[in-house]
N, CA, C and O atoms as a DFTB+ gen file, in Angstrom:
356 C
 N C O
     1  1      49.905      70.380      76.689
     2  2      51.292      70.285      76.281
     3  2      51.991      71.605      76.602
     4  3      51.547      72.720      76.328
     5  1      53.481      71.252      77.398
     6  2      53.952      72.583      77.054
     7  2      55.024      73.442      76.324
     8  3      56.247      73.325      76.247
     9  1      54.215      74.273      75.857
    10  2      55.533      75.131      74.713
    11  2      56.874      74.641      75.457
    12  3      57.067      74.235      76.603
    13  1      57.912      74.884      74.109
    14  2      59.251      74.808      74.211
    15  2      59.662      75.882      75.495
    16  3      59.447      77.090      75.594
    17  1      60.326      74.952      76.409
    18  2      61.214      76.553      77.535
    19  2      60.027      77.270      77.264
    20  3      60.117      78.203      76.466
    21  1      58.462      76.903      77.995
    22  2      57.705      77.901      78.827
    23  2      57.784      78.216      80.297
    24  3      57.288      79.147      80.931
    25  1      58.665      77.028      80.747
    26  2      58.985      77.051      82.150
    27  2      57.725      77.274      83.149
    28  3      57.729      77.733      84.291
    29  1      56.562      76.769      82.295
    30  2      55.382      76.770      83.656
    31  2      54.830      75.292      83.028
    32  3      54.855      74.841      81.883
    33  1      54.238      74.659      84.523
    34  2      53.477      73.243      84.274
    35  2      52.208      73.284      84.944
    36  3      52.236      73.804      86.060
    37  1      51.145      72.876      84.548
    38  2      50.021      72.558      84.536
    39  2      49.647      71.283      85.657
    40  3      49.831      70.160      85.188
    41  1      49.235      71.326      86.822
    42  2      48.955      69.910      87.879
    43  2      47.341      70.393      88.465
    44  3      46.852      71.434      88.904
    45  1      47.069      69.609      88.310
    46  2      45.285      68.552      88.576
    47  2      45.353      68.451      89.510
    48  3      46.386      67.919      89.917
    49  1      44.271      68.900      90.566
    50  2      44.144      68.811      91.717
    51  2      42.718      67.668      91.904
    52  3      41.545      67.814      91.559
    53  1      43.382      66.582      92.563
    54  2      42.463      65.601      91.994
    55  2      41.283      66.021      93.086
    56  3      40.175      65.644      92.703
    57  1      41.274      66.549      94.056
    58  2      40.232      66.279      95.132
    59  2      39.442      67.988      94.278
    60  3      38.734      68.183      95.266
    61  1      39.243      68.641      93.770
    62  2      39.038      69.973      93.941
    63  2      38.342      69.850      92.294
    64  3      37.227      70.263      91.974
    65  1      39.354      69.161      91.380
    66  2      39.319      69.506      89.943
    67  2      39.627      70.165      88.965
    68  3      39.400      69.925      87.780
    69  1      40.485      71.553      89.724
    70  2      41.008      72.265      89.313
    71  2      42.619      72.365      88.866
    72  3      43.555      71.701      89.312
    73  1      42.636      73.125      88.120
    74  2      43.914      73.159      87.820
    75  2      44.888      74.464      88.137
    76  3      44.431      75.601      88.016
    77  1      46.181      74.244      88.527
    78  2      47.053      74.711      89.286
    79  2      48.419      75.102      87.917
    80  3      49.063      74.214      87.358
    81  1      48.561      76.408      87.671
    82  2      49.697      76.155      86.761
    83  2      50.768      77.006      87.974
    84  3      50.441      77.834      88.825
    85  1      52.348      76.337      87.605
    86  2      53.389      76.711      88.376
    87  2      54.198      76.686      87.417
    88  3      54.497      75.800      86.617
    89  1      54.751      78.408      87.648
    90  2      55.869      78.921      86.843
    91  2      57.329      78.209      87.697
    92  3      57.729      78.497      88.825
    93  1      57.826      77.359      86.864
    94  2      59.175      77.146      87.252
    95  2      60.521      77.148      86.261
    96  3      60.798      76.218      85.505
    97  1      61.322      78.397      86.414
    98  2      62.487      78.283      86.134
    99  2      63.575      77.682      85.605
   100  3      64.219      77.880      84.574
   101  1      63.708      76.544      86.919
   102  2      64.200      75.406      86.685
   103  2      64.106      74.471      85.431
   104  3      64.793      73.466      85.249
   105  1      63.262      74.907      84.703
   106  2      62.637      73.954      83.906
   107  2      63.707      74.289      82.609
   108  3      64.022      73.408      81.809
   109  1      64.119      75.423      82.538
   110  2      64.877      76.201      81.380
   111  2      65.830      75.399      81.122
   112  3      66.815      75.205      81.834
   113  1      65.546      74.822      79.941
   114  2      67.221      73.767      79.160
   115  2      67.061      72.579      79.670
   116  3      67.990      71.787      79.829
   117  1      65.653      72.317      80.023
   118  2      65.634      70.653      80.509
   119  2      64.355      69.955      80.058
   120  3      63.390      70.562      80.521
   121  1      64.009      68.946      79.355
   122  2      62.638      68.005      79.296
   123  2      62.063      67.775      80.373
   124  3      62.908      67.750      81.268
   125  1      60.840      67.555      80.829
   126  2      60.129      66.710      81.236
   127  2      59.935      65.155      80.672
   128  3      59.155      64.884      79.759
   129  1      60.686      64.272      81.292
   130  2      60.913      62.855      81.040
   131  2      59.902      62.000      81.984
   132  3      59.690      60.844      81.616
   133  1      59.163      62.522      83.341
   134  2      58.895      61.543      83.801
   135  2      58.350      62.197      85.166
   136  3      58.898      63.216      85.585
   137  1      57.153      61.552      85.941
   138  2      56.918      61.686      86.929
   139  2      57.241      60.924      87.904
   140  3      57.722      59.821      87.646
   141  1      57.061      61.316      89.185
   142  2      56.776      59.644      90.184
   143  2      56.715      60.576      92.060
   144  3      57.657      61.137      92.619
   145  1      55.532      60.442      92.483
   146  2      55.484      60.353      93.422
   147  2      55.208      62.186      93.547
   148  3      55.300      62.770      94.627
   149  1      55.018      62.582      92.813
   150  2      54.418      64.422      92.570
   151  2      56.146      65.125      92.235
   152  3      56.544      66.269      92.453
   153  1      56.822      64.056      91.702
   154  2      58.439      64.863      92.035
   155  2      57.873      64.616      89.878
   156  3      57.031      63.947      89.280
   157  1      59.284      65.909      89.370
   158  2      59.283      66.209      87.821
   159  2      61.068      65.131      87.468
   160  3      62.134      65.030      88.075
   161  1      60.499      64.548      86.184
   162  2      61.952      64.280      86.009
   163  2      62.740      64.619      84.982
   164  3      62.479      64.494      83.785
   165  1      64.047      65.201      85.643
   166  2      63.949      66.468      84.100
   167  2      65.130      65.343      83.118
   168  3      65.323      64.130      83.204
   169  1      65.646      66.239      82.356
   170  2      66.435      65.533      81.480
   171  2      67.324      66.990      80.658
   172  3      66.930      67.517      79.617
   173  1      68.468      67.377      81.382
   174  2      69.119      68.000      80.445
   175  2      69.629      68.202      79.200
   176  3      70.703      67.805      78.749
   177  1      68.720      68.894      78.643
   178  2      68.893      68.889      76.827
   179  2      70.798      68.897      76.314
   180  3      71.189      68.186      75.388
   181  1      71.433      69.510      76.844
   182  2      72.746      69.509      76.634
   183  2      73.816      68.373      77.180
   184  3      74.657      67.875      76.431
   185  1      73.699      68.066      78.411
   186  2      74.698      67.567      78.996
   187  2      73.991      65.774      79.258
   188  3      74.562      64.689      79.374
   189  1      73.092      66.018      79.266
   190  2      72.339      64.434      79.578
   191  2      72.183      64.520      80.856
   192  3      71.681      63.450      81.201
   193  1      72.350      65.290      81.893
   194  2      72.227      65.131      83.192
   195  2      70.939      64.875      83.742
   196  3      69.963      65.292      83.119
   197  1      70.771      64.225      84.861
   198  2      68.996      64.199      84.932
   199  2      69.088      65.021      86.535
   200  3      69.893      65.414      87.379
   201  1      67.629      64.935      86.223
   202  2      67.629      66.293      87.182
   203  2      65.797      65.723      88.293
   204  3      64.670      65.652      87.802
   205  1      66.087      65.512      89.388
   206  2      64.739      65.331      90.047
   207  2      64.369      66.308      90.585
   208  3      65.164      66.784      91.395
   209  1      62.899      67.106      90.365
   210  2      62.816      68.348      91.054
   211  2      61.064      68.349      91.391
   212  3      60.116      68.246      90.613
   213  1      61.111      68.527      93.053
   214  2      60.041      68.883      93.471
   215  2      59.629      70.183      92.959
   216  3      60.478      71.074      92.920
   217  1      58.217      70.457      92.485
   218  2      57.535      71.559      92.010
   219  2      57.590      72.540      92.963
   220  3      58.401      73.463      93.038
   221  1      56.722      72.295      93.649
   222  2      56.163      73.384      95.042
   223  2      57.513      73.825      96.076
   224  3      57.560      74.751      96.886
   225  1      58.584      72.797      95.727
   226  2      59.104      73.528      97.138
   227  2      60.680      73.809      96.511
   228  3      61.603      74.304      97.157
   229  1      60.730      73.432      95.305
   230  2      61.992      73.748      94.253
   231  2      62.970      73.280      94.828
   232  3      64.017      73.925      94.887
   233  1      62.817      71.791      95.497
   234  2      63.822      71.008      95.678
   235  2      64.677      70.286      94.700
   236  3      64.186      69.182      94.470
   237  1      66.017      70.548      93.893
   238  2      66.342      69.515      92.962
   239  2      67.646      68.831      93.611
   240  3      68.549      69.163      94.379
   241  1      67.396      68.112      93.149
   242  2      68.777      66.546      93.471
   243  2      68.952      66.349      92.003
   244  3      68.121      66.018      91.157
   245  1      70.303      66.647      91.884
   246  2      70.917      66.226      90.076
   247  2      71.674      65.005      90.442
   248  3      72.122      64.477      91.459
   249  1      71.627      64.823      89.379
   250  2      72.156      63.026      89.117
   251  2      72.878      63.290      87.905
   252  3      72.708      64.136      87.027
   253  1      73.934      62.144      88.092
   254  2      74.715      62.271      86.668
   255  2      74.425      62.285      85.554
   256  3      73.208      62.469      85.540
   257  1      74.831      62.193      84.437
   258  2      74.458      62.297      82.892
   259  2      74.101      60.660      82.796
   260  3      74.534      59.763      83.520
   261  1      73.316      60.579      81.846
   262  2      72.723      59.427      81.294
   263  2      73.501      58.415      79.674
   264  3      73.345      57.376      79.033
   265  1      74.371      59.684      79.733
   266  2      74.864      58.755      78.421
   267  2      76.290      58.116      78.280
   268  3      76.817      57.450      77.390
   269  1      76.766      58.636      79.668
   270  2      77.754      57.866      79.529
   271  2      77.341      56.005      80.093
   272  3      78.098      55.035      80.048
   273  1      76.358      56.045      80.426
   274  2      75.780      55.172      80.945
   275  2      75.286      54.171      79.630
   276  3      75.642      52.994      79.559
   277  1      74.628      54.667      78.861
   278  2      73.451      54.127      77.736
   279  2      75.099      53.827      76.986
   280  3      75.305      52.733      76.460
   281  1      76.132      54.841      77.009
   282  2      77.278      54.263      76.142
   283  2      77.463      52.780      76.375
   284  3      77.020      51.827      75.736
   285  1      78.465      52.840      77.785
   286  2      78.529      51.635      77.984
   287  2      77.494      50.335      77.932
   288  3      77.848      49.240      77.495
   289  1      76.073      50.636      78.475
   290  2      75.147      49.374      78.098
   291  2      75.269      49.568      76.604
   292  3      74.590      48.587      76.302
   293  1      75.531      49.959      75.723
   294  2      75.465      49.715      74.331
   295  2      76.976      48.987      73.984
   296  3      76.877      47.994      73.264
   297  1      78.042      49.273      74.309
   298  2      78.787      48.684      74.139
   299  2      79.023      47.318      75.085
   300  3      79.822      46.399      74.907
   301  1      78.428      47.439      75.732
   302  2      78.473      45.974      76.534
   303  2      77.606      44.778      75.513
   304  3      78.014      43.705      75.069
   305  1      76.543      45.316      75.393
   306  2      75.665      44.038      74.734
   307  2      76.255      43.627      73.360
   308  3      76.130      42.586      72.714
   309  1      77.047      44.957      73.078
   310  2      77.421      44.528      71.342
   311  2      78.459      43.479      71.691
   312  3      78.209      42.388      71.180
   313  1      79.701      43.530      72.523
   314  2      80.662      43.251      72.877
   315  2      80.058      41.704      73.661
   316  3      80.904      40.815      73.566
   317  1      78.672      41.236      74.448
   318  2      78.471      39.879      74.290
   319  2      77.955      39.231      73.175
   320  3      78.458      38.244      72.639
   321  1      76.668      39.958      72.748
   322  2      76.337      39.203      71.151
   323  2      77.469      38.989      70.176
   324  3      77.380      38.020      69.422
   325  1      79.121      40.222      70.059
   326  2      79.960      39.044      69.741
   327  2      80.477      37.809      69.770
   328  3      80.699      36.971      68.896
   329  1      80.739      37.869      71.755
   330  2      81.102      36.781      72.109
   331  2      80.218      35.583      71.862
   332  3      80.614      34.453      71.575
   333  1      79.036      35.957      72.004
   334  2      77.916      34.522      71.556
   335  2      77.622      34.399      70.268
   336  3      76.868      33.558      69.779
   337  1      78.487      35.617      69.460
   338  2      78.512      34.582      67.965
   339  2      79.684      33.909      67.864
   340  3      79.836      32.787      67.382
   341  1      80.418      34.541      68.276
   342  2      82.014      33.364      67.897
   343  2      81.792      32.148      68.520
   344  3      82.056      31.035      68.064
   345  1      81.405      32.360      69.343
   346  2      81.200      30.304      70.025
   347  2      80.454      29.847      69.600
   348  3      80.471      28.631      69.791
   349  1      79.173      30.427      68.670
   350  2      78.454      29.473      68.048
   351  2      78.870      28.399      67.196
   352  3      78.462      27.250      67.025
   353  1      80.081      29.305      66.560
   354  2      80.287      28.763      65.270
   355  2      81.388      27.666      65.077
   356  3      81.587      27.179      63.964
């Protein structure tokens, strides 16, 4: 596990067995939400922004915030389960 904002991660070298820790920066003011494909997926603690960032070569591609997003799917579903209660009735 890693400490709060230690900004280093821990990766398994599956052919070898060893382990590889990499100090990254980047990491400062953001979660680890997710892997896929050796890329980190961050998650900005403040702004909701998500953040994809290769380890080794400190490639990031930011992506928009996530909550204006989760807003609207939340207000969407409330706004049909209304509509499909009023016609029930």
């Amino acid at each position: 596990m890693r400490r709060l904002d230690a900004c280093e991660v821990a990766f398994l070298c599956t052919a070898t067995g060893r382990c590889v820790r990499v100090r990254l920066p980047e990491l400062r003011g953001h979660r680890i939400v997710g892997f896929t494909d050796g890329l980190l997926i961050l998650l900005n603690k403040g702004t909701t922004a998500v953040r994809v960032l290769h380890p080794f070569t400190r490639v990031a591609v930011d992506l928009p915030p996530i909550a204006p997003i989760l807003d609207y799917m939340v207000k969407d579903q409330l706004s049909r389960a209304w509509v499909k209660g009023t016609h029930v009735s």
